[in-house]
Short mmCIF file of C-alpha atoms in Angstrom, two decimals:
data_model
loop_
_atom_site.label_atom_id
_atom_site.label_comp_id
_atom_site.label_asym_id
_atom_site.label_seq_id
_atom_site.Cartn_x
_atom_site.Cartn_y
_atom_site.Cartn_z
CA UNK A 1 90.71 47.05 -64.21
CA UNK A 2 88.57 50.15 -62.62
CA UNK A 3 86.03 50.84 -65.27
CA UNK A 4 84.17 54.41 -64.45
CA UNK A 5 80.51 55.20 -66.83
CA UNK A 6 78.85 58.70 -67.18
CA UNK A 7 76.47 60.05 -69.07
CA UNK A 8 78.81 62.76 -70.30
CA UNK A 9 82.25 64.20 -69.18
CA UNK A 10 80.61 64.69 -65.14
CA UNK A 11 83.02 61.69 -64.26
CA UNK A 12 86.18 62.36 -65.33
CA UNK A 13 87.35 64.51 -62.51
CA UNK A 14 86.62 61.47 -60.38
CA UNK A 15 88.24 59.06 -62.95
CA UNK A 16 91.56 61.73 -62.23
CA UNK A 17 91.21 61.55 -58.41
CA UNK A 18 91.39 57.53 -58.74
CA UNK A 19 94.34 57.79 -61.51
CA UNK A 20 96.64 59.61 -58.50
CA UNK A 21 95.60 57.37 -55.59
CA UNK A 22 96.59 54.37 -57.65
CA UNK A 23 98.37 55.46 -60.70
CA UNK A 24 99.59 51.84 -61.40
CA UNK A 25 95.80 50.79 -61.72
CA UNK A 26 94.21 50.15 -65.15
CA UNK A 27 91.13 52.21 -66.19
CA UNK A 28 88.16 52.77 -69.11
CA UNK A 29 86.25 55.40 -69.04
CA UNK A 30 82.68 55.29 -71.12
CA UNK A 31 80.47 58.42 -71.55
CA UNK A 32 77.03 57.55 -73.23
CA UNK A 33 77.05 60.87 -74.86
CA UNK A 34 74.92 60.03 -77.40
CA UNK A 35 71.82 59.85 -75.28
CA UNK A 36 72.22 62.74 -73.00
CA UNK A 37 70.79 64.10 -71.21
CA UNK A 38 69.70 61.04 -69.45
CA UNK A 39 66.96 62.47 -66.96
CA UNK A 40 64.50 63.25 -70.18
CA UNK A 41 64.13 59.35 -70.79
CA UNK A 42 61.97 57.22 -69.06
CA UNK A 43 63.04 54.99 -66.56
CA UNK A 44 63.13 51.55 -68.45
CA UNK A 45 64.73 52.88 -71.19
CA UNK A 46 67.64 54.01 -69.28
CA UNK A 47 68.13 51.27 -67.28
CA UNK A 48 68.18 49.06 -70.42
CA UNK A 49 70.65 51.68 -71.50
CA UNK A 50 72.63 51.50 -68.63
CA UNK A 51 72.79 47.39 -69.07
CA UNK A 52 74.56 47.92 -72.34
CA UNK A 53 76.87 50.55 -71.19
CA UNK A 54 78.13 48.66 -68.04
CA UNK A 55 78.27 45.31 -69.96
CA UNK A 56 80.46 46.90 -72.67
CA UNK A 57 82.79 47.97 -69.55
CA UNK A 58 82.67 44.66 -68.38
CA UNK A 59 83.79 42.89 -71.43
CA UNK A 60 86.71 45.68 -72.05
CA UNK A 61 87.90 43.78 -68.68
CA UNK A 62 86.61 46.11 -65.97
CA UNK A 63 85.52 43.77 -62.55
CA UNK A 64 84.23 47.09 -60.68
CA UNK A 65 82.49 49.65 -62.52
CA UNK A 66 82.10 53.15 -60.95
CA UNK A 67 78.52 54.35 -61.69
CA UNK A 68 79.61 57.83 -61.21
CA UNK A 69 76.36 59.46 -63.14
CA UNK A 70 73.85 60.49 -60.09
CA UNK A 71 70.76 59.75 -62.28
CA UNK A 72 72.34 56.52 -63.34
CA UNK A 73 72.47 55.77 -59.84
CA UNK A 74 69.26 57.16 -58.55
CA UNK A 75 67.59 54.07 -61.35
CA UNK A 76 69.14 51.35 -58.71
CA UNK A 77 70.95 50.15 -61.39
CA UNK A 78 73.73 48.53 -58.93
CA UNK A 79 71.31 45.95 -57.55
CA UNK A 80 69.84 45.41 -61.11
CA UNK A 81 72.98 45.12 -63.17
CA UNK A 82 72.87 41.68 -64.79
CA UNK A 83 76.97 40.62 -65.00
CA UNK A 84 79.85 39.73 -62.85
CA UNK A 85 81.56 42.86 -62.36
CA UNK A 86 80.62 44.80 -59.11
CA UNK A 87 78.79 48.18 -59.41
CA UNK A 88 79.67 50.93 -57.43
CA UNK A 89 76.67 53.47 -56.94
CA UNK A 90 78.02 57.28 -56.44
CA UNK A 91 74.58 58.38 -53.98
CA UNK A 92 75.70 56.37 -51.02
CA UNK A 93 79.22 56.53 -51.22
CA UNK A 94 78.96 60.51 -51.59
CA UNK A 95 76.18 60.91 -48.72
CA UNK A 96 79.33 58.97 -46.46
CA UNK A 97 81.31 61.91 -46.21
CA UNK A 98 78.69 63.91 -44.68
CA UNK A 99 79.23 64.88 -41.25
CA UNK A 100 77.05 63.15 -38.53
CA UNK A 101 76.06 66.50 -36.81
CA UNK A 102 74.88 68.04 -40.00
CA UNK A 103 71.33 69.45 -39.07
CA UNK A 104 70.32 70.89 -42.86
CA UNK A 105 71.47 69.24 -46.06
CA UNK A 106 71.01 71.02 -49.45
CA UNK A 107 71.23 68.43 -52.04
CA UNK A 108 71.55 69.94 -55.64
CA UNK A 109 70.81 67.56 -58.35
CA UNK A 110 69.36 67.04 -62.09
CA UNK A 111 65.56 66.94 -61.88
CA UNK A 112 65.28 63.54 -62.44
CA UNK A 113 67.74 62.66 -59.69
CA UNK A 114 65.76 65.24 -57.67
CA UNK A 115 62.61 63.79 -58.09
CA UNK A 116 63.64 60.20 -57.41
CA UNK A 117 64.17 61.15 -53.84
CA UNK A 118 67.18 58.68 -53.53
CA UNK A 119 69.64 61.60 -51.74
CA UNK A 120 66.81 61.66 -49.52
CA UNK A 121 65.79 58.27 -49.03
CA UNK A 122 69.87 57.32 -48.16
CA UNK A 123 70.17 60.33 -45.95
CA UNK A 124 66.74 59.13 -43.46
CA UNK A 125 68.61 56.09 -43.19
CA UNK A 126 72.38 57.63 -42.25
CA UNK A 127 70.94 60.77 -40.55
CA UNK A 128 67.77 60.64 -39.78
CA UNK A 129 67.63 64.17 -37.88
CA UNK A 130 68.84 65.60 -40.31
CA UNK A 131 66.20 68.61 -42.72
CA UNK A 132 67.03 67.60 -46.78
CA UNK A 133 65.94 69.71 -49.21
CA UNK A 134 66.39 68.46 -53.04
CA UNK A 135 66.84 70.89 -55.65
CA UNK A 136 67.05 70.23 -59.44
CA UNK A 137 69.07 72.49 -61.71
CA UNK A 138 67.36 71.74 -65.21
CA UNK A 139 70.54 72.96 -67.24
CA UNK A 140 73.77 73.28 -65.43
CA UNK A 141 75.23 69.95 -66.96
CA UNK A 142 74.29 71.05 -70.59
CA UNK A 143 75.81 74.21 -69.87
CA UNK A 144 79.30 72.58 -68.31
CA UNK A 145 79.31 70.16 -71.54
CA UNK A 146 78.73 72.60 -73.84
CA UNK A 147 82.13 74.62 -72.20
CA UNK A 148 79.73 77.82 -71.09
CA UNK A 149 81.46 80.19 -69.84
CA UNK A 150 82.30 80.61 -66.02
CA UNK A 151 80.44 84.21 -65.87
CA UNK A 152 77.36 82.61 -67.49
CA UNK A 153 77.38 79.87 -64.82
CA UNK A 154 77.56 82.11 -61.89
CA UNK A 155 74.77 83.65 -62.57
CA UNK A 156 72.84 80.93 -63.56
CA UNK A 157 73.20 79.71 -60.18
CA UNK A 158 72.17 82.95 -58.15
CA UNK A 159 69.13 83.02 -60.32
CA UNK A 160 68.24 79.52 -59.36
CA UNK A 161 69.63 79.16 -56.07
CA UNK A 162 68.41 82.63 -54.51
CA UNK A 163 65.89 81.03 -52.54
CA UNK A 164 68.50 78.88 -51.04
CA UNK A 165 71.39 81.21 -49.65
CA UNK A 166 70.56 81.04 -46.23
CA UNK A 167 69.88 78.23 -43.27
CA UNK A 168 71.65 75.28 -44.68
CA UNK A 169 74.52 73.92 -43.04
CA UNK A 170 76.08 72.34 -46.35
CA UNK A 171 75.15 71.20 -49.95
CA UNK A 172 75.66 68.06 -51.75
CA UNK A 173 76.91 68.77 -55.59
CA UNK A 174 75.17 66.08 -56.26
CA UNK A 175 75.99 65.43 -60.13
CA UNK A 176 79.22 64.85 -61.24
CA UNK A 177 79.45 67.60 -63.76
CA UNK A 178 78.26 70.03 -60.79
CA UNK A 179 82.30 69.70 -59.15
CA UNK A 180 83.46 71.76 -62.73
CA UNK A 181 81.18 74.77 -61.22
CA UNK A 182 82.21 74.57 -57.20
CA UNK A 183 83.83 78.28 -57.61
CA UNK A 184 80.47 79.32 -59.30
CA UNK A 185 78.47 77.36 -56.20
CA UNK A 186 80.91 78.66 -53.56
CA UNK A 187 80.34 81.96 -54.71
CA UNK A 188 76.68 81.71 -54.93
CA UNK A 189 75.98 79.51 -51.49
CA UNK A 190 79.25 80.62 -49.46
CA UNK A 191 78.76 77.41 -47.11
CA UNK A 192 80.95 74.09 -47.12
CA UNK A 193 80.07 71.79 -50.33
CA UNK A 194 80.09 67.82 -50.57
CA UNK A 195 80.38 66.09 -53.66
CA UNK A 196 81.32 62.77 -55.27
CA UNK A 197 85.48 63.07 -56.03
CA UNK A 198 86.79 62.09 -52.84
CA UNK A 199 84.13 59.47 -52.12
CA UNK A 200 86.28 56.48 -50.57
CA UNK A 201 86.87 52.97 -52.26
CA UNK A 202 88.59 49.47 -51.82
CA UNK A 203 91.62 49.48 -53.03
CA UNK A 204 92.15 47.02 -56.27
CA UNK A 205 93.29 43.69 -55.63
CA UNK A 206 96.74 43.38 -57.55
CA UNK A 207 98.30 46.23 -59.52
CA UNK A 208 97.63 46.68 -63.03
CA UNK A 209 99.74 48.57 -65.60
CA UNK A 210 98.86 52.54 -65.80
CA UNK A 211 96.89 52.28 -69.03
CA UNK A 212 93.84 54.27 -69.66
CA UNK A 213 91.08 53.90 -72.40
CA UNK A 214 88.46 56.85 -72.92
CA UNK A 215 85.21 55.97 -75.48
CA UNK A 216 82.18 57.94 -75.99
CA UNK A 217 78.81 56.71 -77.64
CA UNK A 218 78.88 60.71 -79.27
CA UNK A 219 81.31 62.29 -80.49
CA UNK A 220 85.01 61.93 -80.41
CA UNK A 221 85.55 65.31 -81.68
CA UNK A 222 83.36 67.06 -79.18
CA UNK A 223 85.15 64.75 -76.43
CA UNK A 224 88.34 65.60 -77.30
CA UNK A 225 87.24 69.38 -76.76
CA UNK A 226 85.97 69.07 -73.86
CA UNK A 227 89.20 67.07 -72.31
CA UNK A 228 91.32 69.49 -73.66
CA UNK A 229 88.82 72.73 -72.09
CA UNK A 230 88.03 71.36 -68.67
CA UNK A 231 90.57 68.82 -67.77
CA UNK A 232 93.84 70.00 -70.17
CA UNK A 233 94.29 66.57 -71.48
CA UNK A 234 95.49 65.61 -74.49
CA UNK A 235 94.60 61.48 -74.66
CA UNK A 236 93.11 59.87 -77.49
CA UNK A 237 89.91 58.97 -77.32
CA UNK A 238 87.23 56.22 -79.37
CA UNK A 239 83.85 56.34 -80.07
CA UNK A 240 81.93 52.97 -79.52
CA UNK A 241 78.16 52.51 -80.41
CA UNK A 242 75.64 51.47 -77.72
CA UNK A 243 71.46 51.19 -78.91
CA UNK A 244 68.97 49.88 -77.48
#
């Protein structure tokens, strides 16, 4: 069993991308909705948070967990995890699919992903020539939760990403609710965009049997909405409770 974990709803266009390459595969979902947004706690909170989440996972009978949350990641939490399953961290796996002859990498991020530097610090390592710029967008995932509209988003975006139209070769959506806006961002930026959906994983070991479980820490009302608005799904979903 695949299990995937995100703060919110950011993941579950990933979660779909990994339902059709192996729709035979068993998955749970988790979104810690009840503690968003994650980059206003401090950063032992969240990873003690993020223990609890992933361990719940683990016990529904996921062996690799899909970290898909960017500020999730940026806490290290893969190498810190204390369990069995293996952790998949979104940052390096999406900085893979940049080209090698990129020259000027845009990376747009939630401040606290942002300000840990970790795009960057990945990025020396893979291209080192490369210029990286890291920008944090203080409300776009509240506003793709909350179901803003599209018009609201676009704009939004030129007002924060003026500055930023010109002399970068590509930019890295890098938060998984970011992906529900890449119209809005294509509009805005009008260069190529990277982001985590197609990032490129092992496949599982033995089959499983198509079954999918989605729980929330928040509301199962306000999930169901937001399945419904952004992904047109109808699945029930459970609500679970995670404190630290």
């Amino acid at each position: 069993m695949i299990g995937v974990f995100d703060s919110g709803i950011g993941g579950l266009r990933l979660l779909d991308k990994l339902r059709q390459r192996w729709p035979q595969e068993d998955f749970v979902y988790l979104a810690d909705q009840a503690h968003v947004p994650y980059g206003s706690l401090d950063r032992d909170t969240l990873l003690d948070l993020l223990q609890l989440n992933l361990n719940w996972l683990e016990k529904q009978g996921a062996d690799r967990i899909v970290v898909a949350c960017n500020t999730a990641s940026a806490t290290g939490i893969a190498r810190r995890y204390r369990g069995q399953a293996q952790i998949v961290e979104i940052i390096s796996k999406t900085c893979e699919q940049i080209p090698a002859s990129t020259a000027k990498i845009l990376v747009l991020a939630t401040p606290f992903t942002a300000q840990s530097h970790r795009y960057q610090q990945v990025l020396a390592r893979q291209l080192p020539q490369a210029e990286v710029k890291e920008v944090g967008l203080s409300c776009l995932a509240f506003m793709i939760e909350h179901l803003c509209p599209k018009q609201e988003i676009e704009t939004y975006l030129k007002g924060e990403l003026n500055a930023y139209q010109n002399g970068f070769d590509l930019a890295v959506l890098a938060c998984t609710h970011f992906p529900f806006a890449r119209d809005q961002f294509a509009k805005v930026l009008g260069i190529p965009l990277i982001d985590s959906e197609s990032i490129a994983l092992e496949a599982p070991a033995q089959p499983g049997q198509g079954t999918l479980r989605i729980a929330t820490t928040g509301s199962v009302e306000l999930l169901a909405r937001q399945l419904r608005g952004l992904m047109n799904w109808d699945v029930p979903c459970e609500q679970i409770q995670i404190e630290v």
